[in-house]
Structure formats: C-alpha cells, structure tokens
CSV table of C-alpha atoms in Angstrom, one decimal:
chain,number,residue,atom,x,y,z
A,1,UNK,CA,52.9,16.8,-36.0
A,2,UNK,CA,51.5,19.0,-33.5
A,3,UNK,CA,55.5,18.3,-31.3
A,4,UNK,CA,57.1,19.4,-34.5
A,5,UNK,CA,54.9,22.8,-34.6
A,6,UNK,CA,55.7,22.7,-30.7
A,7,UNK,CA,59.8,22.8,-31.1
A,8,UNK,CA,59.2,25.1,-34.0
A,9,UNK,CA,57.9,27.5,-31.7
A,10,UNK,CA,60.4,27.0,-29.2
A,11,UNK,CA,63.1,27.4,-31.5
A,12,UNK,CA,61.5,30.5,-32.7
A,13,UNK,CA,61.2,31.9,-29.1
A,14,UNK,CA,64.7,30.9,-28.5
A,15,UNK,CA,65.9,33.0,-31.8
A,16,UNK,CA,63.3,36.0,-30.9
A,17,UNK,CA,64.7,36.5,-27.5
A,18,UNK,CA,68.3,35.7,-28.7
A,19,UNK,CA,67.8,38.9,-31.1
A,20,UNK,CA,66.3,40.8,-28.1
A,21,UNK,CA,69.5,40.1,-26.1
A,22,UNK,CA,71.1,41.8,-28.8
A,23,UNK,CA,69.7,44.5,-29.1
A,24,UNK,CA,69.6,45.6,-25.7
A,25,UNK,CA,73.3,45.4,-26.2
A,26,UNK,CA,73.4,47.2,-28.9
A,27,UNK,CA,71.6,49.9,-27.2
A,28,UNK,CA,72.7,50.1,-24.0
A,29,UNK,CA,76.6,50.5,-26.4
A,30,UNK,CA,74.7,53.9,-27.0
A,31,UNK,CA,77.3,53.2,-30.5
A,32,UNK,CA,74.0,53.4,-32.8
A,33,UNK,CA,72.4,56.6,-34.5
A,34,UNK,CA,69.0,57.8,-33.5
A,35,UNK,CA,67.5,56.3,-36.4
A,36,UNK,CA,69.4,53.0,-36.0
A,37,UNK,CA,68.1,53.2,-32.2
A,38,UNK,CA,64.7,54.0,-32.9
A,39,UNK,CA,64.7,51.0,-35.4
A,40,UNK,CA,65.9,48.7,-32.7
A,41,UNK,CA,63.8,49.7,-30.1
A,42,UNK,CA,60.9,49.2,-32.8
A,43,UNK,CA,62.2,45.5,-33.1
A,44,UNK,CA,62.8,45.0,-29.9
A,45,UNK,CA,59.4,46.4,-28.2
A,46,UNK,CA,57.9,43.7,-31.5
A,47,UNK,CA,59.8,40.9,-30.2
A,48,UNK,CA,59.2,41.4,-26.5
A,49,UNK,CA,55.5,41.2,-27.9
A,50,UNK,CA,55.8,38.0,-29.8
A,51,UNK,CA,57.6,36.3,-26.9
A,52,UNK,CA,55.1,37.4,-24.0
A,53,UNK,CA,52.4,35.8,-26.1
A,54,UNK,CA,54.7,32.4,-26.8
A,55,UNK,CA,55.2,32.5,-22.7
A,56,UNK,CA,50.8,33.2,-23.0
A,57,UNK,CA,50.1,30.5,-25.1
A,58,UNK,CA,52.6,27.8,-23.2
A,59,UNK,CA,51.1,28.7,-20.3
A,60,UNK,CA,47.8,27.8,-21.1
A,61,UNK,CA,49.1,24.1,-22.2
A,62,UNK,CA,50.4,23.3,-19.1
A,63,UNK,CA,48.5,21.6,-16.9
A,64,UNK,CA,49.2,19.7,-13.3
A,65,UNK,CA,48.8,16.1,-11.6
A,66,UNK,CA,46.5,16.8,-8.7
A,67,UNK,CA,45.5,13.4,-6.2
A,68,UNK,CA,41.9,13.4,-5.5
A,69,UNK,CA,40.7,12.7,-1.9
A,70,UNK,CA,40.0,9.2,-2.9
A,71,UNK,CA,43.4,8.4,-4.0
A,72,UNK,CA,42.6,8.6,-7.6
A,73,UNK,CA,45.1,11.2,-10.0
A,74,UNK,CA,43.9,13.3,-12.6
A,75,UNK,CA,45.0,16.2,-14.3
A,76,UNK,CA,43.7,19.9,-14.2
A,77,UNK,CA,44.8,22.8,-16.3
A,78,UNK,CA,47.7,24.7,-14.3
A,79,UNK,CA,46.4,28.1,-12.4
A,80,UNK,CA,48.6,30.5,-10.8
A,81,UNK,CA,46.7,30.2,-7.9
A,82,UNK,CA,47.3,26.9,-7.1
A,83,UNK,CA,51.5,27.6,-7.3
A,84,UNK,CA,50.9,29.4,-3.5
C-alpha cells in the first residue's frame, strides 16, 4: 500500500509541475489580464510550494549503501554532505 500512496504522489508532482509549466507559459505570453495573471501567479507560487515539499519529503526517504571498514554494507539515510 504504502508504493501505491508513493506513485500517487509522484503522479501528483508530475501533474503539479505539468500545470506550473503552464502557467509560466501563460505568463510569460503576457496574453492574460491582470486579474487572470494575478490568479496564476497565485497558483503557481501554490504549486511551486506543494512541489518543493514533495522534493522535501522524497528527500528524506532516500537513503545510501555505504561499505563499512570491515567489508560489511549497510545503509545510512542520504546527507548532502556526503554527495561531495
């Protein structure tokens, strides 16, 4: 179950930033009135919100395959640090 909630959210993240594509688009077409742009941008700073904390909580999920000294693997929860 928890997989299904897992591609849920992906599909979800896909659709949210599909929809913020869009409406940079439709913005940057400078076609929309001010009230239609303020509505959009209203959206769009919502979306970039949901997505940055989607990108927040996957991040904390992933973790890493480190090789002890002793030649024995385990896994550690991923840290930024350790990508340098």
């Amino acid at each position: 179950m928890a997989g299904e909630q897992g591609a849920t959210s992906m599909a979800d993240f896909e659709k949210s930033l599909d929809e913020l594509e869009k409406l940079v688009r439709d913005l940057e077409q400078g076609e929309l009135s001010l009230e239609q742009s303020l509505t959009a941008f209203e959206r769009g700073v919502k979306l970039t919100r949901e997505c940055q904390q989607a990108l927040k909580s996957a991040e904390q999920r992933v973790e890493q395959l480190v090789q002890n000294s002793d030649g024995t693997l385990e896994t550690r929860p991923f840290s930024a640090d350790d990508a340098d």
